[in-house]
Amino acid sequence: MAITGGTRLAAVIGQPVRHSLSPGLFNAAFVEAGLDWVFLAFDIAPADLPGFTAAARTLEIEGFSVTMPHKEAILSLVDDVSPSAAALSAANCICNDAGVLRAFNTDGDGFVDGVAHDLNFDMRDGRIAILGAGGAARSVVEASARRGAAEIVVVNRSPEAAERAVALGGEVARVGGLSDIAKADLVVNATPLGMVGELAAEMPCDPSLFQPEQLVVDLVYAPRQTPWLAAAQANGAKTTNGLAMLAFQAVAQFNLWTGLDAPVETMLGAVQQPE
Ligand code: NAP
């Protein structure tokens, strides 16, 4: 699509950011939707975040995605913070609403929509067990509770972090242990265990704990299939990786920025590129 005088700009900011899948994802979506928009990645150091935010207002950037290390610091630089972003003390999406910058967090909704898409899992009345209690787990707890989960159990190495994550889930959330895994409808790995690199061979729990037909999702997507996910499948579990969460958190951002329905299949296709 040709750049014109009317082309609108959206972006992702982070550091590092050059590896980001977001430009491919959003530019494919803008083309599919026939929008005269373009999406760029900006490598922004923490000290430059206020300057970037001021520039976003001046340049009328329509919206920007926020990734590490800015997800918390951006909150004090915007005009309005959504309830989810406030609860999580983190935003991944900023909308520029005619000069008013609004912060959102779409990660957790991306998770809920992703498991609905990939595993046909309806969060309402679902029982989920989450391994890990960091940023990803916290967004999963908050969105799963908000969208009707019946039970959320957080299993984590450090109990203090588990308690902090559970506090986001209200009455349906509690700290648990490995004995809770087999009782859950959906088991989620929200630790980095299994990721490419030094943790590649590690597993977040013993996969023999899985029941046949149990649903298992690994938020890790590099590699596409972790050893844990492969072992869960071998035990008869139905599995998926973190790519749907990645695509659906972007779908929610597209909707917020443009006010239009996102081209979901195009965005899912864009994240399925070979590793
Ligand atoms: P984080 O904030 O650093 O949290 C990591 C969590 O994993 C912590 O609860 C930590 O436990 C636990 N952990 C780390 N190393 C461990 C080990 N050796 N043994 C046991 N537990 C360990 O990370 P995050 O941002 O939540 O990300 C977690 C994973 O989710 C990463 O692989 C990331 O790529 C993935 N992710 C995917 C998406 C997606 O869209 N698919 C989005 C966000 C994140 P302690 O509390 O005890 O330290």
mmCIF file of C-alpha atoms and ligand atoms in Angstrom:
data_model
loop_
_atom_site.group_PDB
_atom_site.id
_atom_site.type_symbol
_atom_site.label_atom_id
_atom_site.label_comp_id
_atom_site.label_asym_id
_atom_site.label_seq_id
_atom_site.Cartn_x
_atom_site.Cartn_y
_atom_site.Cartn_z
ATOM 1 C CA MET A 1 0.000 0.000 0.000
ATOM 2 C CA ALA A 2 1.412 3.438 -0.967
ATOM 3 C CA ILE A 3 2.237 5.954 1.753
ATOM 4 C CA THR A 4 0.177 9.120 1.207
ATOM 5 C CA GLY A 5 -0.226 12.513 2.834
ATOM 6 C CA GLY A 6 -3.121 11.045 4.778
ATOM 7 C CA THR A 7 -1.357 7.915 6.006
ATOM 8 C CA ARG A 8 -1.917 7.364 9.734
ATOM 9 C CA LEU A 9 0.813 6.016 12.018
ATOM 10 C CA ALA A 10 0.710 3.327 14.694
ATOM 11 C CA ALA A 11 3.755 1.831 16.385
ATOM 12 C CA VAL A 12 5.308 -0.437 18.969
ATOM 13 C CA ILE A 13 7.824 0.904 21.482
ATOM 14 C CA GLY A 14 10.240 -1.190 23.505
ATOM 15 C CA GLN A 15 13.901 -1.969 24.041
ATOM 16 C CA PRO A 16 14.869 -4.277 22.459
ATOM 17 C CA VAL A 17 12.185 -4.096 19.808
ATOM 18 C CA ARG A 18 13.792 -5.073 16.506
ATOM 19 C CA HIS A 19 12.698 -8.723 16.925
ATOM 20 C CA SER A 20 9.027 -7.706 17.330
ATOM 21 C CA LEU A 21 6.391 -9.558 15.276
ATOM 22 C CA SER A 22 4.021 -6.578 15.659
ATOM 23 C CA PRO A 23 4.977 -4.632 12.486
ATOM 24 C CA GLY A 24 4.298 -7.673 10.284
ATOM 25 C CA LEU A 25 1.113 -8.427 12.178
ATOM 26 C CA PHE A 26 -0.403 -4.931 12.098
ATOM 27 C CA ASN A 27 0.732 -3.958 8.604
ATOM 28 C CA ALA A 28 -0.882 -7.142 7.244
ATOM 29 C CA ALA A 29 -4.050 -6.239 9.132
ATOM 30 C CA PHE A 30 -4.100 -2.646 7.831
ATOM 31 C CA VAL A 31 -3.683 -3.859 4.234
ATOM 32 C CA GLU A 32 -6.428 -6.466 4.655
ATOM 33 C CA ALA A 33 -8.773 -3.870 6.183
ATOM 34 C CA GLY A 34 -7.999 -1.385 3.371
ATOM 35 C CA LEU A 35 -6.765 1.232 5.872
ATOM 36 C CA ASP A 36 -4.251 3.922 4.888
ATOM 37 C CA TRP A 37 -2.256 3.208 8.045
ATOM 38 C CA VAL A 38 1.338 2.113 8.623
ATOM 39 C CA PHE A 39 2.971 0.504 11.670
ATOM 40 C CA LEU A 40 6.601 1.017 12.745
ATOM 41 C CA ALA A 41 8.821 -0.202 15.597
ATOM 42 C CA PHE A 42 10.645 2.408 17.728
ATOM 43 C CA ASP A 43 13.565 1.454 19.957
ATOM 44 C CA ILE A 44 13.006 3.703 22.978
ATOM 45 C CA ALA A 45 15.299 3.839 26.018
ATOM 46 C CA PRO A 46 13.605 4.306 29.414
ATOM 47 C CA ALA A 47 14.981 7.853 29.711
ATOM 48 C CA ASP A 48 13.354 8.736 26.376
ATOM 49 C CA LEU A 49 9.862 7.503 27.242
ATOM 50 C CA PRO A 50 8.498 10.946 28.254
ATOM 51 C CA GLY A 51 9.934 12.430 25.045
ATOM 52 C CA PHE A 52 8.361 9.700 22.949
ATOM 53 C CA THR A 53 4.989 10.183 24.646
ATOM 54 C CA ALA A 54 5.082 13.913 23.935
ATOM 55 C CA ALA A 55 6.051 13.165 20.327
ATOM 56 C CA ALA A 56 3.128 10.740 20.009
ATOM 57 C CA ARG A 57 0.796 13.621 20.882
ATOM 58 C CA THR A 58 2.532 16.089 18.540
ATOM 59 C CA LEU A 59 2.748 13.666 15.611
ATOM 60 C CA GLU A 60 -0.802 12.442 16.204
ATOM 61 C CA ILE A 61 0.261 8.809 16.360
ATOM 62 C CA GLU A 62 -3.104 7.006 16.427
ATOM 63 C CA GLY A 63 -2.003 4.356 18.881
ATOM 64 C CA PHE A 64 1.008 2.425 20.054
ATOM 65 C CA SER A 65 1.779 -0.945 21.543
ATOM 66 C CA VAL A 66 4.010 -0.952 24.602
ATOM 67 C CA THR A 67 6.427 -3.731 25.423
ATOM 68 C CA MET A 68 9.313 -4.253 27.836
ATOM 69 C CA PRO A 69 10.589 -2.260 29.667
ATOM 70 C CA HIS A 70 7.886 0.434 29.432
ATOM 71 C CA LYS A 71 4.654 -1.322 30.425
ATOM 72 C CA GLU A 72 4.573 0.155 33.935
ATOM 73 C CA ALA A 73 6.309 3.504 33.383
ATOM 74 C CA ILE A 74 3.901 4.508 30.604
ATOM 75 C CA LEU A 75 1.016 4.628 33.091
ATOM 76 C CA SER A 76 2.202 7.875 34.666
ATOM 77 C CA LEU A 77 2.560 9.561 31.255
ATOM 78 C CA VAL A 78 -0.959 9.062 29.893
ATOM 79 C CA ASP A 79 -4.251 10.825 30.633
ATOM 80 C CA ASP A 80 -6.448 7.855 31.399
ATOM 81 C CA VAL A 81 -5.828 4.263 32.569
ATOM 82 C CA SER A 82 -8.356 1.426 32.056
ATOM 83 C CA PRO A 83 -9.391 -0.681 35.070
ATOM 84 C CA SER A 84 -7.441 -3.724 33.814
ATOM 85 C CA ALA A 85 -4.250 -1.741 33.197
ATOM 86 C CA ALA A 86 -4.615 -0.118 36.622
ATOM 87 C CA ALA A 87 -5.143 -3.475 38.368
ATOM 88 C CA LEU A 88 -2.121 -4.983 36.606
ATOM 89 C CA SER A 89 -0.002 -1.811 36.944
ATOM 90 C CA ALA A 90 0.908 -2.405 33.308
ATOM 91 C CA ALA A 91 -0.327 -1.308 29.885
ATOM 92 C CA ASN A 92 0.440 -2.829 26.494
ATOM 93 C CA CYS A 93 -1.713 -0.526 24.374
ATOM 94 C CA ILE A 94 -2.146 3.257 24.176
ATOM 95 C CA CYS A 95 -4.918 4.946 22.178
ATOM 96 C CA ASN A 96 -4.574 8.540 21.099
ATOM 97 C CA ASP A 97 -8.136 9.794 21.301
ATOM 98 C CA ALA A 98 -7.843 13.275 19.733
ATOM 99 C CA GLY A 99 -4.892 14.132 21.951
ATOM 100 C CA VAL A 100 -6.087 12.223 25.029
ATOM 101 C CA LEU A 101 -3.808 9.231 25.631
ATOM 102 C CA ARG A 102 -5.616 6.242 27.120
ATOM 103 C CA ALA A 103 -3.833 3.127 28.438
ATOM 104 C CA PHE A 104 -5.213 -0.416 28.148
ATOM 105 C CA ASN A 105 -3.981 -3.929 28.813
ATOM 106 C CA THR A 106 -5.165 -6.428 26.183
ATOM 107 C CA ASP A 107 -2.865 -9.350 27.106
ATOM 108 C CA GLY A 108 -5.358 -11.179 29.311
ATOM 109 C CA ASP A 109 -8.242 -10.789 26.876
ATOM 110 C CA GLY A 110 -5.875 -12.044 24.187
ATOM 111 C CA PHE A 111 -5.355 -15.170 26.272
ATOM 112 C CA VAL A 112 -9.093 -15.753 26.855
ATOM 113 C CA ASP A 113 -9.942 -15.171 23.176
ATOM 114 C CA GLY A 114 -6.962 -17.292 22.075
ATOM 115 C CA VAL A 115 -7.988 -20.394 24.047
ATOM 116 C CA ALA A 116 -11.576 -19.930 22.860
ATOM 117 C CA HIS A 117 -10.283 -19.935 19.280
ATOM 118 C CA ASP A 118 -7.669 -22.693 19.480
ATOM 119 C CA LEU A 119 -9.196 -25.037 22.082
ATOM 120 C CA ASN A 120 -12.877 -24.067 21.931
ATOM 121 C CA PHE A 121 -12.575 -23.275 25.649
ATOM 122 C CA ASP A 122 -15.326 -21.114 27.141
ATOM 123 C CA MET A 123 -13.874 -19.269 30.133
ATOM 124 C CA ARG A 124 -17.302 -18.919 31.758
ATOM 125 C CA ASP A 125 -17.458 -21.479 34.568
ATOM 126 C CA GLY A 126 -14.048 -22.901 33.571
ATOM 127 C CA ARG A 127 -11.495 -24.156 36.094
ATOM 128 C CA ILE A 128 -7.953 -23.135 35.227
ATOM 129 C CA ALA A 129 -4.544 -23.818 36.731
ATOM 130 C CA ILE A 130 -1.702 -21.405 35.955
ATOM 131 C CA LEU A 131 1.969 -22.281 36.374
ATOM 132 C CA GLY A 132 3.863 -19.050 37.067
ATOM 133 C CA ALA A 133 2.922 -15.721 38.637
ATOM 134 C CA GLY A 134 4.784 -13.078 36.596
ATOM 135 C CA GLY A 135 3.416 -10.467 34.222
ATOM 136 C CA ALA A 136 1.830 -12.955 31.809
ATOM 137 C CA ALA A 137 0.242 -15.014 34.592
ATOM 138 C CA ARG A 138 -1.118 -11.880 36.266
ATOM 139 C CA SER A 139 -2.877 -10.776 33.068
ATOM 140 C CA VAL A 140 -4.308 -14.300 32.649
ATOM 141 C CA VAL A 141 -5.638 -14.294 36.229
ATOM 142 C CA GLU A 142 -7.222 -10.831 35.901
ATOM 143 C CA ALA A 143 -8.934 -11.500 32.560
ATOM 144 C CA SER A 144 -10.023 -15.048 33.401
ATOM 145 C CA ALA A 145 -11.737 -13.845 36.579
ATOM 146 C CA ARG A 146 -13.322 -10.865 34.824
ATOM 147 C CA ARG A 147 -14.631 -13.138 32.073
ATOM 148 C CA GLY A 148 -16.293 -15.624 34.361
ATOM 149 C CA ALA A 149 -13.876 -18.400 35.366
ATOM 150 C CA ALA A 150 -15.235 -20.549 38.192
ATOM 151 C CA GLU A 151 -11.835 -21.393 39.689
ATOM 152 C CA ILE A 152 -8.311 -20.069 39.147
ATOM 153 C CA VAL A 153 -5.390 -21.810 40.845
ATOM 154 C CA VAL A 154 -1.914 -20.246 40.704
ATOM 155 C CA VAL A 155 1.039 -22.606 41.167
ATOM 156 C CA ASN A 156 4.374 -20.823 41.453
ATOM 157 C CA ARG A 157 7.917 -21.244 42.744
ATOM 158 C CA SER A 158 7.743 -18.222 45.023
ATOM 159 C CA PRO A 159 4.599 -18.099 47.179
ATOM 160 C CA GLU A 160 4.718 -14.298 47.590
ATOM 161 C CA ALA A 161 4.381 -13.749 43.839
ATOM 162 C CA ALA A 162 1.588 -16.336 43.722
ATOM 163 C CA GLU A 163 -0.333 -14.420 46.424
ATOM 164 C CA ARG A 164 0.075 -11.152 44.511
ATOM 165 C CA ALA A 165 -1.265 -12.775 41.314
ATOM 166 C CA VAL A 166 -4.187 -14.388 43.142
ATOM 167 C CA ALA A 167 -5.215 -10.989 44.523
ATOM 168 C CA LEU A 168 -6.129 -10.010 40.929
ATOM 169 C CA GLY A 169 -8.654 -12.846 40.630
ATOM 170 C CA GLY A 170 -10.975 -12.079 43.532
ATOM 171 C CA GLU A 171 -12.943 -14.827 45.237
ATOM 172 C CA VAL A 172 -12.447 -17.476 42.549
ATOM 173 C CA ALA A 173 -8.633 -17.406 42.732
ATOM 174 C CA ARG A 174 -6.326 -19.181 45.174
ATOM 175 C CA VAL A 175 -2.740 -20.357 45.523
ATOM 176 C CA GLY A 176 -2.400 -24.070 44.823
ATOM 177 C CA GLY A 177 0.067 -26.875 44.239
ATOM 178 C CA LEU A 178 0.859 -29.562 41.687
ATOM 179 C CA SER A 179 -2.005 -31.715 42.976
ATOM 180 C CA ASP A 180 -4.387 -29.149 41.436
ATOM 181 C CA ILE A 181 -3.149 -29.729 37.886
ATOM 182 C CA ALA A 182 -5.189 -32.838 37.128
ATOM 183 C CA LYS A 183 -8.402 -31.206 38.407
ATOM 184 C CA ALA A 184 -8.283 -28.200 36.077
ATOM 185 C CA ASP A 185 -10.148 -27.973 32.757
ATOM 186 C CA LEU A 186 -7.307 -25.871 31.338
ATOM 187 C CA VAL A 187 -3.634 -25.836 32.422
ATOM 188 C CA VAL A 188 -1.469 -22.844 31.443
ATOM 189 C CA ASN A 189 2.316 -22.534 31.421
ATOM 190 C CA ALA A 190 3.066 -18.881 32.175
ATOM 191 C CA THR A 191 6.721 -19.454 33.068
ATOM 192 C CA PRO A 192 9.580 -19.137 30.540
ATOM 193 C CA LEU A 193 10.515 -22.812 31.021
ATOM 194 C CA GLY A 194 10.835 -24.467 27.597
ATOM 195 C CA MET A 195 11.763 -21.260 25.766
ATOM 196 C CA VAL A 196 14.617 -21.316 23.295
ATOM 197 C CA GLY A 197 17.926 -20.828 25.101
ATOM 198 C CA GLU A 198 19.116 -22.117 28.418
ATOM 199 C CA LEU A 199 15.599 -23.048 29.642
ATOM 200 C CA ALA A 200 14.731 -25.045 26.487
ATOM 201 C CA ALA A 201 14.857 -28.478 28.115
ATOM 202 C CA GLU A 202 13.038 -27.487 31.329
ATOM 203 C CA MET A 203 9.401 -28.298 32.050
ATOM 204 C CA PRO A 204 7.043 -26.302 34.296
ATOM 205 C CA CYS A 205 5.466 -29.506 35.679
ATOM 206 C CA ASP A 206 5.574 -33.261 35.187
ATOM 207 C CA PRO A 207 3.469 -33.913 32.049
ATOM 208 C CA SER A 208 2.357 -37.300 33.406
ATOM 209 C CA LEU A 209 -0.007 -35.243 35.609
ATOM 210 C CA PHE A 210 -2.199 -34.540 32.566
ATOM 211 C CA GLN A 211 -5.433 -36.381 31.941
ATOM 212 C CA PRO A 212 -6.546 -37.517 28.475
ATOM 213 C CA GLU A 213 -8.595 -34.759 26.803
ATOM 214 C CA GLN A 214 -7.345 -32.156 29.320
ATOM 215 C CA LEU A 215 -6.629 -28.772 27.699
ATOM 216 C CA VAL A 216 -3.079 -27.437 27.975
ATOM 217 C CA VAL A 217 -1.693 -24.122 26.726
ATOM 218 C CA ASP A 218 1.924 -23.024 26.750
ATOM 219 C CA LEU A 219 2.275 -19.225 26.537
ATOM 220 C CA VAL A 220 5.744 -19.840 25.136
ATOM 221 C CA TYR A 221 5.740 -19.761 21.322
ATOM 222 C CA ALA A 222 9.468 -19.984 20.560
ATOM 223 C CA PRO A 223 9.766 -22.867 19.917
ATOM 224 C CA ARG A 224 6.251 -23.453 18.580
ATOM 225 C CA GLN A 225 6.179 -26.811 20.330
ATOM 226 C CA THR A 226 7.966 -27.016 23.688
ATOM 227 C CA PRO A 227 9.019 -30.410 25.112
ATOM 228 C CA TRP A 228 6.309 -29.931 27.767
ATOM 229 C CA LEU A 229 3.611 -29.416 25.144
ATOM 230 C CA ALA A 230 4.808 -32.436 23.180
ATOM 231 C CA ALA A 231 4.722 -34.574 26.328
ATOM 232 C CA ALA A 232 1.241 -33.287 27.213
ATOM 233 C CA GLN A 233 0.045 -34.301 23.749
ATOM 234 C CA ALA A 234 1.626 -37.729 24.132
ATOM 235 C CA ASN A 235 -0.438 -38.123 27.322
ATOM 236 C CA GLY A 236 -3.625 -37.406 25.370
ATOM 237 C CA ALA A 237 -4.061 -33.721 26.260
ATOM 238 C CA LYS A 238 -5.267 -31.195 23.671
ATOM 239 C CA THR A 239 -2.683 -28.436 23.386
ATOM 240 C CA THR A 240 -1.855 -25.086 21.883
ATOM 241 C CA ASN A 241 0.974 -22.560 22.168
ATOM 242 C CA GLY A 242 1.115 -18.809 22.878
ATOM 243 C CA LEU A 243 0.659 -17.579 19.305
ATOM 244 C CA ALA A 244 -3.110 -17.189 19.595
ATOM 245 C CA MET A 245 -2.692 -15.000 22.720
ATOM 246 C CA LEU A 246 -0.173 -12.915 20.790
ATOM 247 C CA ALA A 247 -2.538 -12.524 17.832
ATOM 248 C CA PHE A 248 -5.682 -11.844 19.875
ATOM 249 C CA GLN A 249 -4.079 -9.217 22.140
ATOM 250 C CA ALA A 250 -3.222 -7.455 18.875
ATOM 251 C CA VAL A 251 -6.760 -7.961 17.555
ATOM 252 C CA ALA A 252 -8.032 -6.105 20.632
ATOM 253 C CA GLN A 253 -5.530 -3.291 20.024
ATOM 254 C CA PHE A 254 -6.589 -2.968 16.379
ATOM 255 C CA ASN A 255 -10.219 -2.692 17.504
ATOM 256 C CA LEU A 256 -9.350 -0.004 20.075
ATOM 257 C CA TRP A 257 -7.308 2.103 17.647
ATOM 258 C CA THR A 258 -9.521 1.910 14.577
ATOM 259 C CA GLY A 259 -12.994 1.272 15.999
ATOM 260 C CA LEU A 260 -13.294 -1.462 13.357
ATOM 261 C CA ASP A 261 -13.457 -5.247 13.604
ATOM 262 C CA ALA A 262 -9.969 -6.630 13.077
ATOM 263 C CA PRO A 263 -9.219 -9.070 10.237
ATOM 264 C CA VAL A 264 -8.674 -11.937 12.669
ATOM 265 C CA GLU A 265 -7.682 -14.673 10.209
ATOM 266 C CA THR A 266 -5.072 -12.392 8.587
ATOM 267 C CA MET A 267 -3.587 -11.593 11.986
ATOM 268 C CA LEU A 268 -3.538 -15.254 13.029
ATOM 269 C CA GLY A 269 -1.836 -16.068 9.735
ATOM 270 C CA ALA A 270 0.746 -13.325 10.252
ATOM 271 C CA VAL A 271 1.942 -14.775 13.574
ATOM 272 C CA GLN A 272 2.112 -18.318 12.173
ATOM 273 C CA GLN A 273 5.190 -17.474 10.108
ATOM 274 C CA PRO A 274 7.931 -20.152 10.185
ATOM 275 C CA GLU A 275 10.347 -19.810 13.108
HETATM 276 P P1 NAP B 1 8.063 -13.018 34.314
HETATM 277 O O1 NAP B 1 7.258 -11.819 34.689
HETATM 278 O O2 NAP B 1 9.541 -12.968 34.378
HETATM 279 O O3 NAP B 1 7.542 -14.237 35.237
HETATM 280 C C1 NAP B 1 8.122 -15.499 35.120
HETATM 281 C C2 NAP B 1 7.428 -16.484 36.046
HETATM 282 O O4 NAP B 1 8.026 -17.767 35.815
HETATM 283 C C3 NAP B 1 7.597 -16.182 37.521
HETATM 284 O O5 NAP B 1 6.412 -16.553 38.192
HETATM 285 C C4 NAP B 1 8.740 -17.097 37.942
HETATM 286 O O6 NAP B 1 8.637 -17.584 39.262
HETATM 287 C C5 NAP B 1 8.555 -18.279 37.014
HETATM 288 N N1 NAP B 1 9.848 -18.912 36.760
HETATM 289 C C6 NAP B 1 10.898 -18.365 36.087
HETATM 290 N N2 NAP B 1 11.930 -19.234 36.058
HETATM 291 C C7 NAP B 1 11.521 -20.332 36.759
HETATM 292 C C8 NAP B 1 12.140 -21.559 37.088
HETATM 293 N N3 NAP B 1 13.401 -21.834 36.698
HETATM 294 N N4 NAP B 1 11.431 -22.465 37.787
HETATM 295 C C9 NAP B 1 10.161 -22.199 38.187
HETATM 296 N N5 NAP B 1 9.530 -21.036 37.915
HETATM 297 C C10 NAP B 1 10.190 -20.121 37.190
HETATM 298 O O7 NAP B 1 7.720 -13.482 32.806
HETATM 299 P P2 NAP B 1 6.381 -13.199 31.991
HETATM 300 O O8 NAP B 1 6.486 -11.888 31.324
HETATM 301 O O9 NAP B 1 5.240 -13.480 32.870
HETATM 302 O O10 NAP B 1 6.499 -14.296 30.836
HETATM 303 C C11 NAP B 1 6.380 -15.673 31.115
HETATM 304 C C12 NAP B 1 6.335 -16.450 29.803
HETATM 305 O O11 NAP B 1 5.157 -16.108 29.068
HETATM 306 C C13 NAP B 1 7.509 -16.151 28.874
HETATM 307 O O12 NAP B 1 7.910 -17.359 28.256
HETATM 308 C C14 NAP B 1 6.923 -15.236 27.824
HETATM 309 O O13 NAP B 1 7.565 -15.346 26.572
HETATM 310 C C15 NAP B 1 5.499 -15.754 27.748
HETATM 311 N N6 NAP B 1 4.550 -14.732 27.290
HETATM 312 C C16 NAP B 1 3.794 -15.022 26.204
HETATM 313 C C17 NAP B 1 2.875 -14.100 25.748
HETATM 314 C C18 NAP B 1 2.034 -14.421 24.550
HETATM 315 O O14 NAP B 1 1.423 -13.529 23.961
HETATM 316 N N7 NAP B 1 1.959 -15.667 24.150
HETATM 317 C C19 NAP B 1 2.704 -12.880 26.422
HETATM 318 C C20 NAP B 1 3.499 -12.621 27.555
HETATM 319 C C21 NAP B 1 4.423 -13.568 27.968
HETATM 320 P P3 NAP B 1 9.058 -16.701 40.557
HETATM 321 O O15 NAP B 1 7.878 -15.805 40.828
HETATM 322 O O16 NAP B 1 9.248 -17.718 41.614
HETATM 323 O O17 NAP B 1 10.302 -15.953 40.179
#
